[in-house]
Amino acid sequence: MILDRSRDIGEFVPEKDDDLIICRCEEITKGEIRRAVHEGMWTMTEVRRYLRTGMGLCQGKTCGRNVKAIIAKELGVKPVQLEDCRARGPARPVEMGTFGDETEACIEE
Amino acid sequence: MVRYDLIIVGAGPAGLSAAIIAAKQGVRTAVFDENERPGGQLFKQIHKFFGSREHRAKVRGFRIGEQLLEEARECGVEVHLNATVMGLYDKKEVLVMADGETHHFKADAIILATGARENFIPFAGWTLPGVMGAGAAQTMVNLHGVQPGSRVLMVGTGNVGLVVSYQLMQAGIQVEALIDAAPRVGGYGVHAAKLARLGVPFYLSHTIVKAEGTDKVTGAVIAQVDEKFQPIPGTEKHFDVDTICMAVGLSPMSELPAMAGCQMEDKGGAVPKVDACGETSIPGIFAAGDAAGIEEASSAMITGQIAGIAAARRLGYVDEEMFEAETDRLRASLQKLHEGMFSPQNRGRNDFTETDEGYPISQSLLHKGYMEDQEITRYPGAVSGKSGVHPVIECSQNIPCDPCQDACKFGCIRVGDEITRLPCVNEEAKCTGCGLCVASCSGQAIFLVDETYDEEHAAVTLPYEFLPYPQAGDKGVALGRDGREVCEAEVVSLKINKAMDQTALLTIKVPREMAMTARFFKKKEA
Ligand SMILES: Cc1cc2nc3c(=O)[nH]c(=O)nc-3n(C[C@H](O)[C@H](O)[C@H](O)COP(=O)(O)OP(=O)(O)OC[C@H]3O[C@@H](n4cnc5c(N)ncnc54)[C@H](O)[C@@H]3O)c2cc1C
Ligand code: SF4
Ligand code: SF4
């Protein structure tokens, strides 16, 4: 039901706090997220790929809930009805040099 | 690749408790935690805990952390600190980053005890330096000895908001106000009352509208909200603060179980679906503590133990009979914490008007953070008009807590086996004025009153946890439960010993008619 993309969610209506930053790591505003929904991004994952919400240093730990609430409100559903983004490793920010350094020593220690 | 029987992620109360019980059964156990200090949230909790003796009540949180770490080391648990678990993959493979390197480990069972993170609500100016999580502020003052600012607005009146506000005041920081969008204080009344008598005001049904400032917070604007939690224009109030702390709830940290493919559900945030032992949909992967659903450290220690013993059974270290006996014991202990108006099943409810015993709940406590003078003697812990020294217990909600009854060796105080019952004073028993109940009360809710101290004066003994300590002979004013100056007061004595564990007993002398009113002392500035 939620993802029935033929459903009419109405026009994008500007709100006065649209310039409020929601994802502070990637500096994405409330208005950008709301607009993305109207541009067809109806899931957390789609919005993430479209705008990079939750892809910064905190990996969505601060903004995830708030992004979800905004998408849900725009779609007229409850936040619990939306799925979280797919969780993937690494669970914390890590330098590529460390992450990619899969030497024998590390694996066989 | 190193193998263990059991790998536990998170060295908080849940993870360490799980490790201890499993290792005692011979399970080869390793715990990984990304912090440099073990204990999870406990390491910054300098207050005395609630619960019963079996839940380590009346012990300060960080000491519980130290005790758990020592027990874990004693029974051979390998605790790896500064070790971040980056991934949990197929066949229980764990990827750990430590010392700038990645390491792979495998185990036959995994317990995820990763705790929770703080929620944030966005508002105008929320990204300014000076807006921070209450937990972050608590880490700064209690762990690093750094003041986050000099004047704070606390958003949220749950136990986290109340406890952190008090600790900020102890660190010499002025908390200007606590606000909450809900119409009632969310946390324990005893925690709220500690702040109210310092003069900190509560604004219920209020939200934060704006953080002011260009490079950092220089002020905050709040406004009253309507039933739909929308700010009502014209009700704005301004505060000169340099710090805004957010204590608006916690969300479980659930990336690892989601990544491993455990079935998830939403319980105020995503958590893995677990059975009665904390086992997820993937056999051998367990979740415990806040990671399985937000509660508290006391219950995290028990859910951790349940997961630990269940993992030991799955690994073949524990037989069925012992498993049943242990889990029965642990569930009974957990149930004791789960009674009363603040239990997890009552979360979000704020329609209680009476205690379990049928006493009316103080509305003033819920709306202003303190009980009115005339309400105190309604409850079974407070009598007035007695001669000689006697305890006055201002504990009026069904919270899971009973150190007061253990403290009194003379039988003056009774809670009973159901620890959420209100403490009662036994008027038959003779109080010696030893003060142990005052120092043991985790809620700082017990006062000793002697209405016949001398011809004109009453003596009031109160718990005091601020430095520098006042000294006998110091003159000043007594504050009422609402923090207002009510009369002149003089310090009669200040007692502190090891058993009191840093809670000093301050005895002040006040005009006799103020015996049931004076509840804090402020020294006159020289
Ligand atoms: C301000 C405040 C006051 C509180 N007061 C009380 C109180 O008075 N009484 C009470 O009972 N409870 C209290 N609580 C609640 C209590 O602290 C928590 O419920 C409890 O700590 C949860 O225990 P836990 O073991 O589940 O998680 P935590 O204590 O949060 O421990 C989890 C640990 O896992 C680590 N971790 C997470 N992810 C990873 C990873 N990927 N790799 C490695 N390590 C990881 C974390 O760094 C952390 O050290 C309070 C909480 C707060 C915030
Ligand atoms: S002061 Fe001592 S004797 Fe009196 S009630 Fe408290 S613990 Fe009991
Ligand atoms: S009076 Fe007793 S039950 Fe109430 S907070 Fe104090 S110790 Fe706990």
XYZ file of C-alpha atoms and ligand atoms in Angstrom:
704
model
C 0.000 0.000 0.000
C 2.738 2.421 1.057
C 4.708 1.832 -2.091
C 1.760 1.984 -4.462
C 3.433 4.616 -6.578
C 0.266 5.477 -8.429
C -1.088 6.903 -5.168
C -1.545 10.676 -5.287
C 0.414 12.369 -2.504
C -0.403 15.844 -3.742
C 1.809 18.702 -4.794
C 4.962 19.816 -2.995
C 3.902 22.698 -0.761
C 6.764 24.843 0.590
C 6.932 25.126 4.400
C 8.610 27.884 6.340
C 11.196 25.632 7.968
C 12.249 23.925 4.723
C 15.776 25.281 5.112
C 16.267 23.446 8.413
C 19.226 21.089 8.183
C 18.205 17.540 9.049
C 21.238 15.457 8.057
C 24.069 17.561 9.420
C 26.921 15.392 8.158
C 25.820 15.832 4.537
C 23.995 19.141 5.095
C 20.659 18.037 3.667
C 17.617 20.159 4.505
C 14.053 19.283 5.333
C 12.911 20.897 2.062
C 15.302 18.777 0.018
C 14.008 15.595 1.631
C 10.357 16.628 1.140
C 11.039 17.532 -2.461
C 12.783 14.203 -3.063
C 9.632 12.389 -1.948
C 7.659 14.350 -4.531
C 10.271 13.454 -7.093
C 9.479 9.784 -6.489
C 11.874 8.743 -3.722
C 9.505 6.929 -1.401
C 11.814 4.785 0.699
C 14.653 5.533 3.114
C 17.063 3.783 0.769
C 15.970 5.787 -2.280
C 16.251 9.080 -0.445
C 19.648 8.027 0.871
C 20.951 7.247 -2.608
C 19.389 10.375 -4.096
C 20.500 12.897 -1.440
C 23.170 11.060 0.634
C 21.158 11.432 3.863
C 22.737 9.232 6.526
C 25.850 8.591 4.459
C 28.150 10.895 6.424
C 30.251 10.421 9.509
C 27.445 9.394 11.851
C 25.969 6.952 9.328
C 22.449 8.135 10.059
C 22.654 7.668 13.830
C 21.556 11.246 14.457
C 19.324 11.953 11.475
C 17.877 8.542 10.581
C 14.805 8.866 12.785
C 14.146 12.425 11.679
C 14.551 11.688 7.960
C 12.140 8.803 8.358
C 9.580 11.006 10.113
C 9.730 13.584 7.316
C 9.336 11.005 4.523
C 6.472 9.320 6.394
C 4.645 12.608 6.945
C 4.992 13.503 3.292
C 3.596 10.106 2.280
C 0.829 10.286 4.888
C 1.940 7.093 6.642
C 3.354 6.239 10.072
C 7.142 6.144 10.472
C 7.007 2.484 11.612
C 5.542 1.576 8.241
C 8.765 2.583 6.504
C 11.702 0.228 6.393
C 15.115 1.365 7.589
C 17.985 1.572 5.143
C 19.781 -1.694 4.559
C 22.484 -2.046 7.238
C 25.908 -2.846 5.856
C 29.439 -3.115 7.165
C 31.466 -1.222 8.124
C 29.220 -0.210 11.019
C 31.514 2.706 11.897
C 33.538 5.120 9.780
C 36.915 3.602 8.975
C 39.878 4.638 6.863
C 40.026 2.784 3.572
C 43.670 1.920 4.273
C 42.585 0.047 7.384
C 39.471 -1.491 5.942
C 41.198 -2.686 2.800
C 44.285 -3.988 4.554
C 43.257 -7.633 4.597
C 46.793 -8.975 4.914
C 47.579 -12.611 5.711
C 48.683 -11.522 9.168
C 45.280 -10.090 9.959
C 43.356 -13.089 8.769
C 45.668 -15.780 10.103
C 46.862 -14.155 13.323
C 41.410 -16.453 12.500
C 40.877 -16.666 16.264
C 37.872 -18.651 17.482
C 35.916 -18.282 20.685
C 32.917 -20.139 21.994
C 31.136 -16.855 22.583
C 31.749 -13.327 21.325
C 29.946 -10.453 23.019
C 29.731 -7.030 21.411
C 29.558 -4.245 23.995
C 31.069 -4.120 27.489
C 28.148 -2.321 29.147
C 26.117 -3.829 31.989
C 24.384 -6.271 29.627
C 27.532 -7.476 27.847
C 29.659 -7.837 30.971
C 26.893 -9.623 32.893
C 26.408 -12.028 29.979
C 30.149 -12.677 29.839
C 30.441 -13.375 33.569
C 27.634 -15.917 33.767
C 28.781 -17.725 30.592
C 32.464 -17.803 31.537
C 31.574 -19.222 34.957
C 30.185 -22.236 33.097
C 33.455 -22.680 31.249
C 32.462 -20.923 28.015
C 35.505 -19.357 26.302
C 34.314 -15.782 26.008
C 35.597 -12.552 24.476
C 34.025 -9.106 24.808
C 34.742 -6.287 22.353
C 33.996 -2.640 23.086
C 34.880 0.403 21.066
C 35.520 2.586 24.119
C 38.749 2.817 26.033
C 36.888 2.200 29.273
C 34.502 -0.674 29.928
C 31.090 -0.331 31.521
C 29.130 1.255 28.684
C 26.827 3.948 30.014
C 27.684 3.031 33.598
C 31.026 4.770 33.519
C 29.518 8.202 33.586
C 26.739 7.472 36.043
C 27.836 8.897 39.361
C 24.439 8.547 41.052
C 23.198 5.764 43.302
C 21.074 3.191 41.504
C 17.520 2.092 42.211
C 16.304 -1.494 42.538
C 16.910 -3.931 45.336
C 20.105 -5.334 46.819
C 20.115 -8.168 44.239
C 20.134 -5.459 41.530
C 23.053 -3.675 43.217
C 20.799 -0.831 44.370
C 22.299 2.138 46.228
C 25.662 1.521 44.564
C 26.792 4.306 42.243
C 26.638 3.345 38.552
C 30.352 3.634 37.797
C 31.180 1.402 40.761
C 28.814 -1.250 39.365
C 30.829 -1.006 36.131
C 34.082 -1.509 38.026
C 32.630 -4.474 39.932
C 31.432 -6.119 36.726
C 34.771 -5.656 34.984
C 36.640 -7.170 37.904
C 34.286 -10.162 38.047
C 34.645 -10.651 34.300
C 38.448 -10.631 34.502
C 38.384 -13.002 37.481
C 36.443 -15.622 35.591
C 38.708 -15.453 32.585
C 36.744 -13.281 30.149
C 38.956 -11.560 27.569
C 37.812 -7.947 27.458
C 39.167 -6.132 24.389
C 38.821 -2.355 24.587
C 39.334 0.169 21.776
C 37.996 -2.617 19.568
C 35.151 -1.617 17.274
C 32.991 -4.317 15.749
C 32.534 -3.252 12.142
C 30.538 -6.138 10.809
C 28.686 -9.334 11.640
C 28.560 -11.737 8.741
C 27.477 -15.183 7.697
C 28.537 -18.104 9.949
C 29.016 -15.743 12.899
C 32.110 -14.081 11.561
C 32.939 -10.870 13.378
C 35.063 -8.118 11.869
C 36.860 -5.996 14.452
C 38.920 -2.867 14.004
C 41.613 -2.370 16.644
C 44.994 -0.650 16.614
C 44.405 0.605 13.094
C 43.986 -2.928 11.759
C 41.071 -5.158 10.895
C 40.841 -8.551 12.549
C 38.515 -11.471 11.875
C 37.060 -13.639 14.626
C 34.571 -16.473 14.725
C 32.365 -17.811 17.478
C 29.670 -20.430 17.901
C 27.436 -17.933 19.669
C 27.201 -14.138 19.598
C 25.562 -11.766 22.061
C 24.864 -8.258 20.819
C 24.855 -5.841 23.753
C 25.575 -2.636 21.872
C 23.294 -0.363 23.891
C 21.569 2.709 22.521
C 22.176 6.109 21.008
C 20.552 9.439 21.812
C 17.648 10.800 19.792
C 17.662 14.356 18.467
C 14.861 16.639 17.379
C 15.642 19.303 14.801
C 14.708 22.947 15.495
C 15.975 26.290 14.248
C 19.630 26.567 15.215
C 19.986 22.958 16.395
C 23.277 22.547 14.533
C 24.979 25.375 16.470
C 27.859 24.424 18.764
C 26.387 24.286 22.264
C 23.468 22.044 21.346
C 24.317 18.537 22.478
C 22.930 15.284 23.760
C 22.416 15.090 27.522
C 24.540 11.968 27.492
C 27.344 13.884 25.807
C 27.179 16.605 28.461
C 27.226 13.911 31.138
C 30.325 12.335 29.588
C 32.037 15.717 29.541
C 31.440 16.562 33.204
C 31.695 13.128 34.800
C 34.372 11.477 32.694
C 36.517 14.311 31.427
C 35.951 16.963 34.087
C 35.008 19.572 31.486
C 32.051 21.926 31.803
C 30.090 22.019 28.521
C 28.934 25.564 29.329
C 27.851 27.715 32.221
C 24.067 27.956 31.730
C 22.011 25.083 30.389
C 18.498 24.510 29.104
C 17.544 20.833 29.389
C 15.027 19.520 26.871
C 13.311 16.413 28.233
C 12.197 15.434 31.749
C 12.654 11.663 31.559
C 15.124 10.134 33.993
C 18.045 10.945 31.703
C 17.133 14.643 31.569
C 16.554 14.774 35.330
C 19.681 12.865 36.330
C 21.973 14.752 33.967
C 20.543 18.136 35.040
C 21.307 17.352 38.653
C 24.820 16.229 37.800
C 25.417 19.412 35.804
C 24.379 21.419 38.879
C 26.791 19.320 40.970
C 29.522 20.244 38.486
C 28.835 23.928 39.109
C 26.748 24.554 36.002
C 23.471 26.455 36.284
C 20.504 24.595 34.791
C 18.119 27.438 33.947
C 15.097 25.234 33.269
C 13.871 21.834 32.173
C 11.218 21.674 29.492
C 9.094 18.855 28.098
C 6.450 18.741 25.380
C 4.494 16.247 27.484
C 2.137 17.658 30.135
C 3.859 15.750 32.952
C 7.366 15.073 34.198
C 8.374 11.802 32.552
C 10.953 10.502 35.031
C 10.797 9.633 38.718
C 9.295 12.275 40.987
C 12.164 11.877 43.452
C 14.668 12.887 40.741
C 12.555 15.920 39.793
C 12.207 16.976 43.441
C 15.995 17.085 43.870
C 16.149 19.734 41.133
C 13.069 21.664 42.196
C 14.447 22.270 45.684
C 17.557 23.788 44.110
C 15.191 26.252 42.455
C 15.284 24.834 38.918
C 11.937 25.519 37.195
C 10.026 22.988 35.061
C 8.086 24.022 31.967
C 5.780 21.193 30.957
C 3.822 21.319 27.669
C 6.654 23.404 26.246
C 8.941 22.785 23.306
C 12.127 24.356 22.078
C 11.537 26.711 19.160
C 14.936 28.140 18.520
C 18.580 28.182 19.515
C 19.900 31.719 19.139
C 23.401 32.680 18.105
C 25.574 32.859 15.008
C 28.721 30.856 15.829
C 27.503 29.260 19.035
C 24.451 29.141 21.257
C 23.805 32.446 23.037
C 20.181 31.862 23.998
C 17.124 29.677 23.604
C 13.463 30.321 22.925
C 10.762 27.953 24.136
C 7.008 28.051 23.641
C 3.972 26.330 25.061
C 2.417 23.632 22.881
C -1.202 22.753 22.145
C -2.670 19.205 22.324
C -1.137 18.473 18.934
C 2.271 19.512 20.268
C 2.345 22.610 18.046
C 3.857 25.816 19.506
C 1.238 28.390 20.499
C 2.187 31.837 19.110
C 2.627 34.488 21.774
C 3.724 32.046 24.493
C 7.450 32.294 23.717
C 9.957 32.629 26.547
C 13.622 33.453 26.228
C 16.547 32.049 28.236
C 20.111 33.317 28.345
C 21.900 30.015 27.985
C 25.066 28.867 26.244
C 24.170 25.183 26.176
C 21.059 23.269 25.158
C 20.949 19.615 26.158
C 18.646 17.161 24.442
C 17.274 14.280 26.492
C 14.474 13.240 24.165
C 14.838 9.492 24.209
C 17.172 6.755 23.090
C 17.132 4.375 20.132
C 18.629 0.891 20.185
C 21.843 0.374 18.191
C 20.773 -2.291 15.788
C 23.042 -2.170 12.735
C 24.791 -5.446 13.564
C 21.743 -7.731 13.865
C 20.203 -6.091 10.782
C 23.440 -6.644 8.870
C 23.564 -10.285 9.966
C 20.063 -10.799 8.588
C 18.142 -11.137 11.854
C 14.404 -10.468 11.592
C 13.770 -6.964 12.912
C 10.790 -5.196 14.471
C 10.053 -1.648 15.573
C 9.986 -0.981 19.338
C 10.605 2.755 19.427
C 13.409 2.046 16.939
C 14.496 -1.083 15.128
C 15.389 -4.065 17.311
C 15.912 -7.718 16.435
C 12.924 -9.956 17.185
C 13.960 -12.068 20.155
C 12.496 -14.941 22.179
C 12.272 -15.039 25.976
C 16.025 -15.720 26.215
C 17.024 -12.937 23.858
C 17.763 -15.276 20.937
C 17.165 -13.682 17.538
C 15.740 -15.366 14.456
C 19.274 -16.652 13.729
C 20.051 -19.490 16.159
C 23.039 -18.673 18.331
C 22.796 -14.894 17.876
C 21.364 -13.152 20.944
C 20.584 -9.551 21.854
C 20.468 -8.132 25.386
C 20.213 -4.837 27.239
C 19.213 -1.615 25.508
C 20.093 -3.170 22.121
C 17.035 -5.407 22.496
C 14.725 -2.619 23.751
C 15.423 0.492 25.823
C 15.216 -0.064 29.570
C 17.809 0.537 32.246
C 21.106 -0.752 33.524
C 19.472 -2.784 36.285
C 17.380 -4.750 33.810
C 20.211 -4.840 31.238
C 22.300 -6.798 33.755
C 19.517 -9.377 34.008
C 18.692 -9.674 30.298
C 22.440 -9.986 29.740
C 22.631 -12.876 32.188
C 19.627 -14.583 30.609
C 21.248 -14.359 27.167
C 24.566 -15.541 28.650
C 23.113 -18.644 30.253
C 21.043 -19.398 27.130
C 24.176 -19.134 24.978
C 25.982 -21.474 27.380
C 23.149 -23.972 27.045
C 23.214 -23.739 23.264
C 26.958 -24.423 23.376
C 26.423 -27.459 25.592
C 27.986 -26.105 28.793
C 24.787 -26.081 30.822
C 22.204 -28.811 31.216
C 18.497 -28.277 30.909
C 17.834 -28.448 34.620
C 20.344 -25.774 35.518
C 19.218 -23.602 32.635
C 15.617 -23.745 33.840
C 16.586 -22.973 37.423
C 18.786 -20.030 36.460
C 16.334 -18.479 34.032
C 13.486 -18.829 36.537
C 15.567 -17.018 39.127
C 16.574 -14.273 36.685
C 13.051 -13.744 35.372
C 11.728 -13.382 38.907
C 14.392 -10.762 39.565
C 13.506 -8.924 36.350
C 9.827 -9.024 37.224
C 10.527 -7.126 40.458
C 11.850 -4.231 38.386
C 8.944 -4.448 35.972
C 6.167 -3.636 38.438
C 4.700 -0.233 39.096
C 3.707 2.829 37.128
C 7.081 3.209 35.401
C 7.282 -0.378 34.117
C 8.037 -0.960 30.410
C 4.443 -2.015 29.706
C 3.223 1.331 31.055
C 5.604 3.377 28.922
C 3.993 6.457 27.460
C 1.072 6.212 29.882
C 0.534 9.270 31.982
C -2.969 8.776 33.246
C -2.177 7.375 36.683
C -4.021 9.251 39.398
C -3.407 6.871 42.297
C -0.577 4.705 43.545
C -0.997 0.910 43.694
C -1.984 1.400 47.344
C -4.669 3.934 46.439
C -2.927 7.132 47.553
C -3.562 10.077 45.224
C -0.532 10.990 43.113
C 0.692 14.524 43.645
C -0.245 16.601 40.609
C 2.143 19.284 41.739
C 4.983 16.763 41.550
C 4.008 15.892 37.984
C 3.584 19.483 36.849
C 6.101 21.470 38.869
C 8.558 18.825 40.015
C 7.824 19.089 43.735
C 5.121 18.149 46.219
C 3.190 20.847 48.051
C 3.875 21.043 51.788
C 0.400 19.845 52.732
C 0.636 16.802 50.438
C 3.602 15.198 52.184
C 1.800 13.658 55.149
C -0.714 11.955 52.864
C 1.827 9.251 52.262
C 2.733 6.449 54.655
C 6.386 7.541 54.885
C 5.738 10.899 56.476
C 4.334 11.843 59.846
C 4.679 15.174 61.549
C 4.024 16.483 65.018
C 6.076 13.732 66.677
C 8.587 14.444 69.388
C 12.197 13.439 68.858
C 13.998 12.702 65.647
C 12.157 10.703 62.986
C 12.388 10.061 59.241
C 10.145 11.869 56.756
C 10.090 9.922 53.490
C 9.000 11.973 50.500
C 8.760 9.069 48.067
C 5.257 8.982 46.615
C 5.343 6.937 43.410
C 5.574 3.187 42.807
C 9.192 3.000 41.706
C 11.257 -0.208 41.892
C 13.463 0.637 44.854
C 13.985 -0.434 48.454
C 17.429 0.504 49.873
C 15.666 2.535 52.585
C 14.199 -0.587 54.169
C 17.586 -2.353 54.154
C 19.269 0.702 55.622
C 17.276 0.940 58.812
C 18.496 -1.661 61.276
C 15.836 -0.592 63.744
C 12.823 -1.522 61.649
C 11.583 2.029 61.177
C 11.092 1.716 57.413
C 9.217 -0.930 55.477
C 8.702 -1.399 51.741
C 7.961 -5.141 51.692
C 8.862 -7.787 49.130
C 7.197 -5.955 46.285
C 9.820 -3.282 45.876
C 7.584 -0.860 43.966
C 5.440 -0.330 47.065
C 5.711 3.007 48.841
C 8.028 3.022 51.851
C 6.113 3.165 55.160
C 7.343 4.473 58.479
C 6.712 2.189 61.422
C 5.784 4.551 64.223
C 6.262 1.864 66.857
C 9.981 1.463 66.099
C 12.364 3.939 67.679
C 14.493 6.002 65.292
C 18.012 6.608 66.623
C 18.736 9.358 64.134
C 21.667 7.396 62.658
C 20.903 8.836 59.232
C 21.761 5.707 57.256
C 18.381 5.789 55.530
C 19.022 9.363 54.371
C 22.370 8.424 52.839
C 21.079 5.175 51.313
C 18.072 6.630 49.541
C 18.878 6.660 45.817
C 16.234 9.336 45.318
C 17.526 11.623 48.103
C 13.959 11.637 49.330
C 14.440 10.955 53.052
C 14.862 13.706 55.642
C 15.240 13.447 59.383
C 13.114 15.884 61.263
C 13.304 16.749 64.941
C 10.527 19.148 65.733
C 11.615 19.383 69.374
C 15.268 20.253 68.798
C 15.083 23.167 71.260
C 12.480 25.589 72.535
C 12.109 27.440 69.242
C 13.842 25.353 66.645
C 13.467 22.199 64.660
C 16.406 20.333 63.175
C 16.228 18.997 59.623
C 18.807 16.563 58.270
C 19.067 16.409 54.513
C 21.198 14.514 51.974
C 23.868 16.818 50.553
C 26.046 16.082 47.519
C 27.576 19.445 46.641
C 31.065 20.764 47.225
C 32.344 22.632 49.126
C 30.533 21.268 52.164
C 29.006 23.780 54.561
C 30.439 23.666 58.089
C 28.817 23.672 61.518
C 27.985 27.243 62.454
C 27.530 28.418 58.853
C 24.541 30.689 58.512
C 22.321 30.920 55.498
C 18.799 30.309 54.278
C 16.644 27.234 54.033
C 14.951 26.535 50.709
C 11.549 24.934 50.384
C 10.645 22.072 48.052
C 10.041 24.654 45.347
C 13.520 26.137 45.810
C 12.230 29.367 47.336
C 13.945 30.866 50.362
C 11.669 30.168 53.312
C 13.578 31.106 56.460
C 16.960 31.635 58.053
C 18.922 28.525 58.856
C 22.117 27.558 60.639
C 24.217 24.456 60.077
C 24.287 22.267 63.177
C 26.490 19.524 61.770
C 27.761 17.857 58.646
C 28.380 14.127 58.823
C 30.102 11.985 56.253
C 31.577 8.503 56.548
C 32.450 5.580 54.311
C 29.075 3.842 54.623
C 27.360 6.968 53.324
C 29.371 6.785 50.096
C 29.735 10.516 49.431
C 26.230 11.500 50.488
C 26.819 13.887 53.374
C 24.192 14.432 56.061
C 23.653 18.109 56.584
C 21.700 19.062 59.688
C 20.281 22.560 59.855
C 18.312 24.324 62.526
C 15.244 26.280 61.451
C 12.274 27.909 63.199
C 10.070 25.094 64.456
C 7.144 25.796 62.132
C 9.491 25.259 59.170
C 10.257 21.619 60.060
C 8.084 20.259 57.279
C 8.996 22.992 54.802
C 12.771 23.511 54.837
C 14.412 21.010 52.485
C 17.684 22.529 51.299
C 20.325 24.903 52.567
C 22.023 27.818 50.881
C 24.980 29.434 52.581
C 24.923 33.200 52.874
C 27.545 34.679 50.573
C 30.281 36.166 52.726
C 21.960 9.788 31.689
C 21.541 8.370 31.934
C 21.189 7.989 33.228
C 20.822 6.691 33.487
N 20.518 6.331 34.772
C 20.202 5.048 35.051
C 19.919 4.619 36.382
O 19.961 5.391 37.339
N 19.596 3.330 36.599
C 19.556 2.438 35.578
O 19.278 1.266 35.816
N 19.799 2.809 34.306
C 20.128 4.087 34.016
N 20.362 4.469 32.722
C 20.202 3.498 31.652
C 21.393 2.598 31.495
O 22.584 3.341 31.443
C 21.290 1.781 30.223
O 20.020 1.211 30.142
C 22.305 0.659 30.248
O 23.612 1.184 30.283
C 22.161 -0.259 29.044
O 23.159 -1.239 29.122
P 23.708 -1.960 27.845
O 24.768 -2.893 28.323
O 22.582 -2.520 27.081
O 24.321 -0.820 26.915
P 25.459 0.278 27.151
O 25.689 0.557 28.567
O 25.092 1.403 26.268
O 26.766 -0.438 26.576
C 26.917 -0.758 25.211
C 28.385 -0.759 24.873
O 28.550 -1.307 23.560
C 29.508 -0.561 22.848
N 29.301 -0.739 21.417
C 28.205 -0.432 20.678
N 28.378 -0.751 19.388
C 29.622 -1.294 19.304
C 30.386 -1.829 18.223
N 29.904 -1.881 16.989
N 31.628 -2.277 18.489
C 32.145 -2.251 19.758
N 31.452 -1.765 20.812
C 30.202 -1.291 20.579
C 29.236 0.843 23.329
O 30.315 1.687 23.086
C 28.991 0.633 24.813
O 30.172 0.676 25.554
C 20.745 5.766 32.420
C 21.077 6.150 31.116
C 21.492 7.428 30.865
C 21.859 7.828 29.441
S 17.804 7.540 60.902
Fe 18.559 5.450 61.283
S 17.161 4.646 62.812
Fe 16.160 6.467 61.963
S 14.870 5.636 60.328
Fe 16.829 6.209 59.388
S 18.029 4.330 59.429
Fe 16.333 4.031 60.843
S 12.590 6.334 49.863
Fe 13.210 4.206 49.596
S 12.031 3.542 47.791
Fe 12.001 5.808 47.792
S 13.722 6.424 46.503
Fe 14.444 6.385 48.644
S 15.349 4.327 48.892
Fe 14.045 4.268 47.068
